[in-house]
Amino acid sequence: MGIRFNPSRGATLGVEWELQLVDGESRHLRQDAGEVLAALPDLSEGRFTKVRHELMESTIEVVTDPCFTVQEITGDLNRTIGRLRDVAKPRGIELACTGSHAISNWRDAVMAPVQRYHELVEEMQWLARRIQTFGVHVHVGVTDQDKAIPIINSLSRYLPHFLALAASSPFWNGDDTGLASARSIVFGDLPTGGPPHSLDDWPEFEKYMDTLLRAGTIRSIKEVWWDIRPHPDFGTVEIRMFDGIPTMREVGMVTALCQSLVTLFEQQIDRGYALPRPAAWVVRDNKWRATRYGLDAIIITDDYGRTAPLRDDLYELASELAPVADRLGCAEELKVVGDVLEHGASYERQRAIRDEGGSLEDVVTATIMEFDENRFVGPREVVHAGAP
């Protein structure tokens, strides 16, 4: 089968941010997405929607228009979220975003009234019913379809970097999982989820998709939920690795990271270089290491088993990308990598609240504050905050 890739005009951007609807009093998830969306018909109806259903009624996905800069992305998101707040807060609903909700049970979730979601649950059963998770997807434009697969292969080396920076799901159904990202396990169990398959080029991608369709494994290539995948309609590579992200600062950070990496790889291809392509076993092993240990992971750096601390590798990566980010106008957003390394990723900030004697309700309160105020919240701000 032929799959037409619509080339982008440079490293254009798009972001999808899956937000939690949280009850302002109980701190549990509210299954009220339908009501909130109905109150915003100009944003939720028509061909191009800015807010939409996700699998569960506890989630609203905010979608940007195509943008050229990270600043345009954050401005677009802020405008839409402002409208969402105006509708949600009078209903006693707070907005937040982490990869999982610390206290709500997936068994209490209500599925969104969308036919393709019903079909997904019918097909996947328990695997789909428990996906009460939240993530961020970043699209970066690619100028030629022949570049898409080599870029995805090279981006797979950075799966642990993407995941650890955004890991925000240490708790699941009220328990500490011991993981930095429970979401990556829950979502990664889908038959067509997980790391991208290592393919040689676009024709091999077309052949593989044709094989899956013929076998009845998928009905559309949109049912291939790799951690990084090509999106032919948009002319992008889509990085889907990120847990739900609590602050706009961190959304800007991961968007800057993705845009800078894809731009660097495009430039290297244009100069005649062959992009590096890590072995599949390295990609899988590194993803697990980041899932378990987050920023404290020791990752594999080559096909011979050499290793390095992920924190050190992230510092080096941010330094290497700084000139590219400067040319793209997202240098300040990329510098937030250093802030996360210093103050902790979301999974660390959440656990710090528990370590200080806080409850899981305190954890949820902190994520609401982080989303509202666009800053990292420390344990002392929420633990025993109401005590005399």
CSV table of C-alpha atoms in Angstrom, one decimal:
chain,number,residue,atom,x,y,z
A,1,MET,CA,0.0,0.0,0.0
A,2,GLY,CA,1.1,3.6,-0.6
A,3,ILE,CA,0.9,6.0,2.3
A,4,ARG,CA,1.2,9.6,1.3
A,5,PHE,CA,3.2,11.8,3.7
A,6,ASN,CA,2.3,15.5,3.6
A,7,PRO,CA,5.6,17.3,4.0
A,8,SER,CA,5.7,20.1,6.5
A,9,ARG,CA,7.2,23.6,6.0
A,10,GLY,CA,10.1,23.1,8.4
A,11,ALA,CA,9.9,21.9,12.1
A,12,THR,CA,6.3,23.0,12.7
A,13,LEU,CA,4.7,22.1,16.0
A,14,GLY,CA,1.5,20.8,17.4
A,15,VAL,CA,0.7,19.6,21.0
A,16,GLU,CA,-2.0,17.5,22.5
A,17,TRP,CA,-2.4,17.8,26.3
A,18,GLU,CA,-4.7,15.4,28.2
A,19,LEU,CA,-6.1,17.2,31.3
A,20,GLN,CA,-7.7,15.7,34.4
A,21,LEU,CA,-11.0,16.9,35.6
A,22,VAL,CA,-10.7,16.9,39.4
A,23,ASP,CA,-13.4,17.5,42.0
A,24,GLY,CA,-12.5,20.6,44.0
A,25,GLU,CA,-13.5,19.0,47.3
A,26,SER,CA,-12.8,15.3,47.3
A,27,ARG,CA,-9.8,15.5,44.9
A,28,HIS,CA,-11.1,12.5,43.0
A,29,LEU,CA,-11.6,12.5,39.3
A,30,ARG,CA,-14.9,13.9,37.9
A,31,GLN,CA,-16.4,12.1,35.0
A,32,ASP,CA,-17.9,15.2,33.5
A,33,ALA,CA,-16.1,15.8,30.2
A,34,GLY,CA,-19.3,15.7,28.2
A,35,GLU,CA,-20.9,18.5,30.3
A,36,VAL,CA,-17.8,20.7,30.1
A,37,LEU,CA,-17.4,20.2,26.3
A,38,ALA,CA,-21.0,21.0,25.8
A,39,ALA,CA,-20.5,24.3,27.4
A,40,LEU,CA,-17.8,25.2,24.8
A,41,PRO,CA,-19.4,24.4,21.5
A,42,ASP,CA,-17.2,26.8,19.6
A,43,LEU,CA,-14.1,24.9,20.7
A,44,SER,CA,-15.5,21.3,20.8
A,45,GLU,CA,-17.7,21.0,17.7
A,46,GLY,CA,-16.9,21.1,14.0
A,47,ARG,CA,-14.0,19.7,11.9
A,48,PHE,CA,-11.2,21.3,13.8
A,49,THR,CA,-11.7,21.1,17.5
A,50,LYS,CA,-9.5,22.7,20.2
A,51,VAL,CA,-11.0,20.6,23.1
A,52,ARG,CA,-12.2,17.0,22.7
A,53,HIS,CA,-13.1,13.7,24.4
A,54,GLU,CA,-10.5,11.2,25.3
A,55,LEU,CA,-11.2,7.5,26.2
A,56,MET,CA,-12.6,8.4,29.7
A,57,GLU,CA,-15.0,11.1,30.8
A,58,SER,CA,-12.4,12.2,33.4
A,59,THR,CA,-10.2,13.6,30.5
A,60,ILE,CA,-10.3,16.6,28.2
A,61,GLU,CA,-7.7,16.8,25.5
A,62,VAL,CA,-6.5,20.3,24.5
A,63,VAL,CA,-5.2,20.5,21.0
A,64,THR,CA,-3.2,23.4,19.4
A,65,ASP,CA,-3.3,24.7,15.9
A,66,PRO,CA,-0.2,24.1,13.8
A,67,CYS,CA,2.5,26.5,15.1
A,68,PHE,CA,6.0,27.4,14.2
A,69,THR,CA,7.5,28.3,17.6
A,70,VAL,CA,7.3,27.0,21.2
A,71,GLN,CA,6.0,30.4,22.3
A,72,GLU,CA,3.1,30.1,19.8
A,73,ILE,CA,2.3,26.6,21.3
A,74,THR,CA,2.2,27.8,24.9
A,75,GLY,CA,0.1,30.9,23.9
A,76,ASP,CA,-2.4,28.7,22.1
A,77,LEU,CA,-2.6,26.3,25.0
A,78,ASN,CA,-3.1,29.2,27.5
A,79,ARG,CA,-5.9,30.7,25.6
A,80,THR,CA,-7.8,27.4,25.4
A,81,ILE,CA,-7.2,26.5,29.0
A,82,GLY,CA,-8.4,29.9,30.1
A,83,ARG,CA,-11.8,29.1,28.4
A,84,LEU,CA,-11.8,25.7,30.1
A,85,ARG,CA,-11.2,27.2,33.5
A,86,ASP,CA,-14.1,29.6,33.0
A,87,VAL,CA,-16.4,26.6,32.5
A,88,ALA,CA,-14.9,24.2,34.9
A,89,LYS,CA,-14.4,26.2,38.1
A,90,PRO,CA,-18.1,27.2,38.5
A,91,ARG,CA,-18.9,23.5,38.4
A,92,GLY,CA,-16.5,22.8,41.2
A,93,ILE,CA,-14.0,21.2,38.8
A,94,GLU,CA,-10.2,21.8,39.0
A,95,LEU,CA,-7.8,21.1,36.2
A,96,ALA,CA,-4.6,19.1,36.6
A,97,CYS,CA,-2.3,16.8,34.7
A,98,THR,CA,-0.1,13.9,35.7
A,99,GLY,CA,0.3,10.5,34.0
A,100,SER,CA,-2.0,8.9,36.5
A,101,HIS,CA,-4.3,10.1,39.2
A,102,ALA,CA,-3.0,9.3,42.7
A,103,ILE,CA,-6.2,8.2,44.3
A,104,SER,CA,-9.0,7.5,41.7
A,105,ASN,CA,-9.7,3.9,40.8
A,106,TRP,CA,-9.8,3.1,37.1
A,107,ARG,CA,-12.8,0.8,37.8
A,108,ASP,CA,-14.9,4.0,38.6
A,109,ALA,CA,-14.2,5.5,35.2
A,110,VAL,CA,-16.9,6.3,32.7
A,111,MET,CA,-16.1,5.7,29.0
A,112,ALA,CA,-16.6,8.7,26.7
A,113,PRO,CA,-19.6,8.4,24.3
A,114,VAL,CA,-17.4,8.0,21.2
A,115,GLN,CA,-17.9,5.0,18.9
A,116,ARG,CA,-14.3,4.3,18.2
A,117,TYR,CA,-13.6,4.2,21.9
A,118,HIS,CA,-16.4,1.6,22.4
A,119,GLU,CA,-14.8,-0.4,19.6
A,120,LEU,CA,-11.4,-0.2,21.2
A,121,VAL,CA,-12.7,-1.4,24.6
A,122,GLU,CA,-14.7,-4.2,22.9
A,123,GLU,CA,-11.5,-5.3,21.1
A,124,MET,CA,-8.9,-4.8,23.9
A,125,GLN,CA,-11.2,-5.5,27.0
A,126,TRP,CA,-9.2,-5.1,30.3
A,127,LEU,CA,-6.2,-3.6,28.6
A,128,ALA,CA,-8.3,-0.7,27.4
A,129,ARG,CA,-10.8,-0.4,30.3
A,130,ARG,CA,-8.0,0.4,32.7
A,131,ILE,CA,-6.4,3.2,30.6
A,132,GLN,CA,-7.4,6.0,33.0
A,133,THR,CA,-4.0,7.7,32.1
A,134,PHE,CA,-3.0,11.1,30.8
A,135,GLY,CA,-0.2,12.1,28.5
A,136,VAL,CA,1.2,14.8,26.2
A,137,HIS,CA,1.9,14.3,22.5
A,138,VAL,CA,4.3,16.5,20.6
A,139,HIS,CA,4.2,16.7,16.8
A,140,VAL,CA,7.2,18.1,14.9
A,141,GLY,CA,7.1,18.7,11.2
A,142,VAL,CA,9.4,16.9,8.8
A,143,THR,CA,10.0,18.2,5.3
A,144,ASP,CA,10.3,14.9,3.4
A,145,GLN,CA,8.9,11.5,3.9
A,146,ASP,CA,12.2,9.8,3.3
A,147,LYS,CA,13.5,11.6,6.4
A,148,ALA,CA,10.7,10.4,8.7
A,149,ILE,CA,11.8,6.8,9.5
A,150,PRO,CA,15.5,7.7,10.0
A,151,ILE,CA,14.5,10.5,12.4
A,152,ILE,CA,12.2,8.2,14.3
A,153,ASN,CA,15.0,5.5,14.6
A,154,SER,CA,17.4,8.1,16.0
A,155,LEU,CA,14.7,9.6,18.4
A,156,SER,CA,14.3,6.2,19.9
A,157,ARG,CA,17.7,6.6,21.6
A,158,TYR,CA,16.0,9.4,23.6
A,159,LEU,CA,13.0,7.5,24.9
A,160,PRO,CA,14.4,7.4,28.4
A,161,HIS,CA,15.2,11.1,28.3
A,162,PHE,CA,11.7,12.0,27.2
A,163,LEU,CA,10.1,9.6,29.8
A,164,ALA,CA,12.2,10.5,32.8
A,165,LEU,CA,11.9,14.3,32.4
A,166,ALA,CA,8.1,14.0,32.3
A,167,ALA,CA,7.5,10.9,34.5
A,168,SER,CA,4.6,11.8,36.7
A,169,SER,CA,2.7,8.5,37.6
A,170,PRO,CA,4.3,6.9,40.7
A,171,PHE,CA,0.9,6.3,42.2
A,172,TRP,CA,-1.9,4.0,40.8
A,173,ASN,CA,-5.2,3.3,42.5
A,174,GLY,CA,-3.9,4.8,45.8
A,175,ASP,CA,-0.7,2.8,45.9
A,176,ASP,CA,2.9,3.7,45.3
A,177,THR,CA,4.0,1.5,42.4
A,178,GLY,CA,7.7,1.9,43.0
A,179,LEU,CA,7.9,3.1,39.4
A,180,ALA,CA,8.6,6.6,38.1
A,181,SER,CA,6.0,6.0,35.4
A,182,ALA,CA,3.1,3.5,35.9
A,183,ARG,CA,1.5,5.0,32.8
A,184,SER,CA,4.2,3.7,30.5
A,185,ILE,CA,3.3,0.2,31.7
A,186,VAL,CA,-0.4,0.6,31.5
A,187,PHE,CA,-0.5,2.1,28.0
A,188,GLY,CA,2.5,0.2,26.7
A,189,ASP,CA,0.7,-3.1,27.2
A,190,LEU,CA,-1.5,-2.4,24.1
A,191,PRO,CA,-0.6,-4.8,21.3
A,192,THR,CA,0.5,-2.1,19.0
A,193,GLY,CA,2.0,0.1,21.7
A,194,GLY,CA,5.6,0.4,22.9
A,195,PRO,CA,8.8,1.5,21.2
A,196,PRO,CA,8.7,2.1,17.5
A,197,HIS,CA,9.7,-0.8,15.2
A,198,SER,CA,13.2,-0.3,13.7
A,199,LEU,CA,12.6,0.0,10.0
A,200,ASP,CA,14.9,0.9,7.1
A,201,ASP,CA,12.9,3.5,5.2
A,202,TRP,CA,9.4,4.7,4.2
A,203,PRO,CA,8.7,1.8,1.7
A,204,GLU,CA,9.4,-0.6,4.5
A,205,PHE,CA,7.0,1.3,6.8
A,206,GLU,CA,4.3,1.1,4.1
A,207,LYS,CA,4.9,-2.6,3.7
A,208,TYR,CA,4.7,-3.2,7.4
A,209,MET,CA,1.4,-1.2,7.7
A,210,ASP,CA,0.0,-3.2,4.8
A,211,THR,CA,0.9,-6.4,6.5
A,212,LEU,CA,-0.9,-5.4,9.7
A,213,LEU,CA,-4.0,-4.3,7.8
A,214,ARG,CA,-4.1,-7.6,5.8
A,215,ALA,CA,-3.7,-9.6,9.0
A,216,GLY,CA,-6.5,-7.7,10.7
A,217,THR,CA,-4.3,-6.5,13.5
A,218,ILE,CA,-5.3,-2.9,12.8
A,219,ARG,CA,-8.1,-1.2,10.8
A,220,SER,CA,-6.1,2.1,10.3
A,221,ILE,CA,-2.5,3.1,10.8
A,222,LYS,CA,-3.8,5.4,13.5
A,223,GLU,CA,-4.2,2.3,15.7
A,224,VAL,CA,-0.4,1.9,15.8
A,225,TRP,CA,0.3,3.6,19.2
A,226,TRP,CA,4.1,3.5,19.2
A,227,ASP,CA,5.9,5.8,21.6
A,228,ILE,CA,7.1,7.7,18.5
A,229,ARG,CA,5.3,7.3,15.2
A,230,PRO,CA,5.0,9.1,11.8
A,231,HIS,CA,1.8,11.0,11.3
A,232,PRO,CA,1.5,11.0,7.5
A,233,ASP,CA,-1.6,13.3,7.3
A,234,PHE,CA,0.1,16.0,9.4
A,235,GLY,CA,3.6,15.5,7.9
A,236,THR,CA,5.1,15.1,11.4
A,237,VAL,CA,6.8,12.7,13.7
A,238,GLU,CA,4.7,12.4,16.9
A,239,ILE,CA,6.5,11.9,20.2
A,240,ARG,CA,3.9,10.1,22.4
A,241,MET,CA,6.3,9.1,25.2
A,242,PHE,CA,5.5,11.8,27.7
A,243,ASP,CA,3.5,11.2,30.9
A,244,GLY,CA,0.9,13.9,31.7
A,245,ILE,CA,2.8,17.1,32.4
A,246,PRO,CA,1.7,19.3,35.4
A,247,THR,CA,3.0,22.8,34.3
A,248,MET,CA,3.1,24.9,31.1
A,249,ARG,CA,6.8,25.4,31.7
A,250,GLU,CA,7.5,21.7,31.4
A,251,VAL,CA,5.2,21.4,28.3
A,252,GLY,CA,7.3,24.2,26.7
A,253,MET,CA,10.5,22.3,27.8
A,254,VAL,CA,9.5,19.0,26.1
A,255,THR,CA,8.3,20.8,23.0
A,256,ALA,CA,11.6,22.7,22.7
A,257,LEU,CA,13.5,19.4,23.2
A,258,CYS,CA,11.6,17.7,20.5
A,259,GLN,CA,11.8,20.5,18.0
A,260,SER,CA,15.5,20.9,18.6
A,261,LEU,CA,16.3,17.2,18.2
A,262,VAL,CA,14.2,16.8,15.0
A,263,THR,CA,15.8,20.0,13.5
A,264,LEU,CA,19.3,18.7,14.3
A,265,PHE,CA,18.5,15.4,12.7
A,266,GLU,CA,17.1,17.0,9.6
A,267,GLN,CA,20.2,19.2,9.2
A,268,GLN,CA,22.4,16.1,9.6
A,269,ILE,CA,20.5,14.3,6.8
A,270,ASP,CA,20.7,17.3,4.6
A,271,ARG,CA,24.5,17.4,5.1
A,272,GLY,CA,24.7,13.7,4.0
A,273,TYR,CA,25.2,12.1,7.3
A,274,ALA,CA,23.6,8.7,8.2
A,275,LEU,CA,21.7,9.1,11.5
A,276,PRO,CA,22.6,6.7,14.4
A,277,ARG,CA,20.1,3.8,14.9
A,278,PRO,CA,20.2,2.1,18.3
A,279,ALA,CA,19.6,-1.6,18.6
A,280,ALA,CA,16.1,-2.6,19.5
A,281,TRP,CA,17.2,-4.3,22.7
A,282,VAL,CA,18.9,-1.1,23.8
A,283,VAL,CA,15.7,0.9,23.2
A,284,ARG,CA,13.5,-1.6,25.1
A,285,ASP,CA,15.9,-1.9,28.0
A,286,ASN,CA,16.4,1.9,28.3
A,287,LYS,CA,12.7,2.5,28.3
A,288,TRP,CA,12.3,0.1,31.2
A,289,ARG,CA,15.1,1.7,33.1
A,290,ALA,CA,13.5,5.1,32.9
A,291,THR,CA,10.1,3.6,33.7
A,292,ARG,CA,11.5,2.2,36.9
A,293,TYR,CA,14.1,4.7,38.0
A,294,GLY,CA,13.2,7.9,36.2
A,295,LEU,CA,16.1,10.5,36.3
A,296,ASP,CA,18.2,8.1,38.4
A,297,ALA,CA,18.3,5.5,35.7
A,298,ILE,CA,21.7,4.3,34.4
A,299,ILE,CA,21.1,4.0,30.7
A,300,ILE,CA,22.8,2.0,27.9
A,301,THR,CA,24.7,4.4,25.6
A,302,ASP,CA,25.7,2.0,22.8
A,303,ASP,CA,25.1,-1.4,21.3
A,304,TYR,CA,28.0,-2.9,23.3
A,305,GLY,CA,26.4,-2.3,26.7
A,306,ARG,CA,28.3,0.8,27.9
A,307,THR,CA,26.3,2.8,30.4
A,308,ALA,CA,26.0,6.3,31.8
A,309,PRO,CA,23.8,8.1,34.4
A,310,LEU,CA,20.8,9.5,32.7
A,311,ARG,CA,21.1,12.8,34.5
A,312,ASP,CA,24.6,13.3,33.1
A,313,ASP,CA,23.4,12.4,29.6
A,314,LEU,CA,20.5,14.9,29.9
A,315,TYR,CA,22.9,17.7,30.9
A,316,GLU,CA,25.1,16.9,27.9
A,317,LEU,CA,22.1,16.7,25.6
A,318,ALA,CA,20.7,20.1,26.7
A,319,SER,CA,24.2,21.6,26.1
A,320,GLU,CA,24.5,20.1,22.7
A,321,LEU,CA,21.1,21.3,21.6
A,322,ALA,CA,21.5,24.8,23.0
A,323,PRO,CA,22.7,26.4,19.7
A,324,VAL,CA,19.9,24.7,17.8
A,325,ALA,CA,17.3,25.9,20.3
A,326,ASP,CA,18.7,29.4,20.2
A,327,ARG,CA,18.2,29.5,16.4
A,328,LEU,CA,14.7,28.2,16.9
A,329,GLY,CA,13.9,30.8,19.6
A,330,CYS,CA,13.3,28.2,22.3
A,331,ALA,CA,16.5,28.4,24.3
A,332,GLU,CA,14.8,29.6,27.4
A,333,GLU,CA,12.3,26.7,27.3
A,334,LEU,CA,15.0,24.2,26.8
A,335,LYS,CA,16.8,25.5,29.9
A,336,VAL,CA,13.9,24.2,32.0
A,337,VAL,CA,15.6,20.8,31.7
A,338,GLY,CA,18.1,22.1,34.2
A,339,ASP,CA,15.3,23.2,36.6
A,340,VAL,CA,13.8,19.7,36.5
A,341,LEU,CA,17.1,18.1,37.1
A,342,GLU,CA,17.6,20.4,40.1
A,343,HIS,CA,14.1,20.4,41.6
A,344,GLY,CA,12.9,17.0,40.6
A,345,ALA,CA,10.6,15.6,37.9
A,346,SER,CA,6.9,15.4,38.9
A,347,TYR,CA,7.2,11.8,40.2
A,348,GLU,CA,9.9,13.0,42.6
A,349,ARG,CA,7.9,16.1,43.7
A,350,GLN,CA,4.9,13.9,44.4
A,351,ARG,CA,6.9,11.4,46.4
A,352,ALA,CA,8.5,14.2,48.4
A,353,ILE,CA,5.0,15.2,49.7
A,354,ARG,CA,4.4,11.7,50.9
A,355,ASP,CA,7.9,11.6,52.5
A,356,GLU,CA,7.0,14.7,54.5
A,357,GLY,CA,3.9,13.0,55.9
A,358,GLY,CA,1.4,14.3,53.3
A,359,SER,CA,-1.6,12.4,52.0
A,360,LEU,CA,-2.4,11.4,48.5
A,361,GLU,CA,-5.0,14.1,48.6
A,362,ASP,CA,-2.2,16.5,49.3
A,363,VAL,CA,-0.4,15.2,46.3
A,364,VAL,CA,-3.4,15.9,44.1
A,365,THR,CA,-3.7,19.4,45.6
A,366,ALA,CA,-0.1,20.1,44.7
A,367,THR,CA,-0.7,19.0,41.1
A,368,ILE,CA,-3.7,21.4,40.9
A,369,MET,CA,-1.6,24.2,42.2
A,370,GLU,CA,1.3,23.4,39.8
A,371,PHE,CA,-1.1,23.5,36.9
A,372,ASP,CA,-2.9,26.7,38.0
A,373,GLU,CA,0.3,28.6,39.0
A,374,ASN,CA,2.7,27.2,36.4
A,375,ARG,CA,5.4,26.4,39.0
A,376,PHE,CA,6.8,23.6,41.1
A,377,VAL,CA,5.1,23.1,44.5
A,378,GLY,CA,7.1,22.0,47.5
A,379,PRO,CA,5.9,19.7,50.2
A,380,ARG,CA,5.6,22.4,52.9
A,381,GLU,CA,3.1,24.2,50.8
A,382,VAL,CA,0.5,21.5,51.0
A,383,VAL,CA,1.4,19.1,53.9
A,384,HIS,CA,-0.5,20.1,57.0
A,385,ALA,CA,-1.4,23.4,55.2
A,386,GLY,CA,-4.8,23.5,57.0
A,387,ALA,CA,-3.4,22.7,60.5
A,388,PRO,CA,-3.6,25.5,63.1
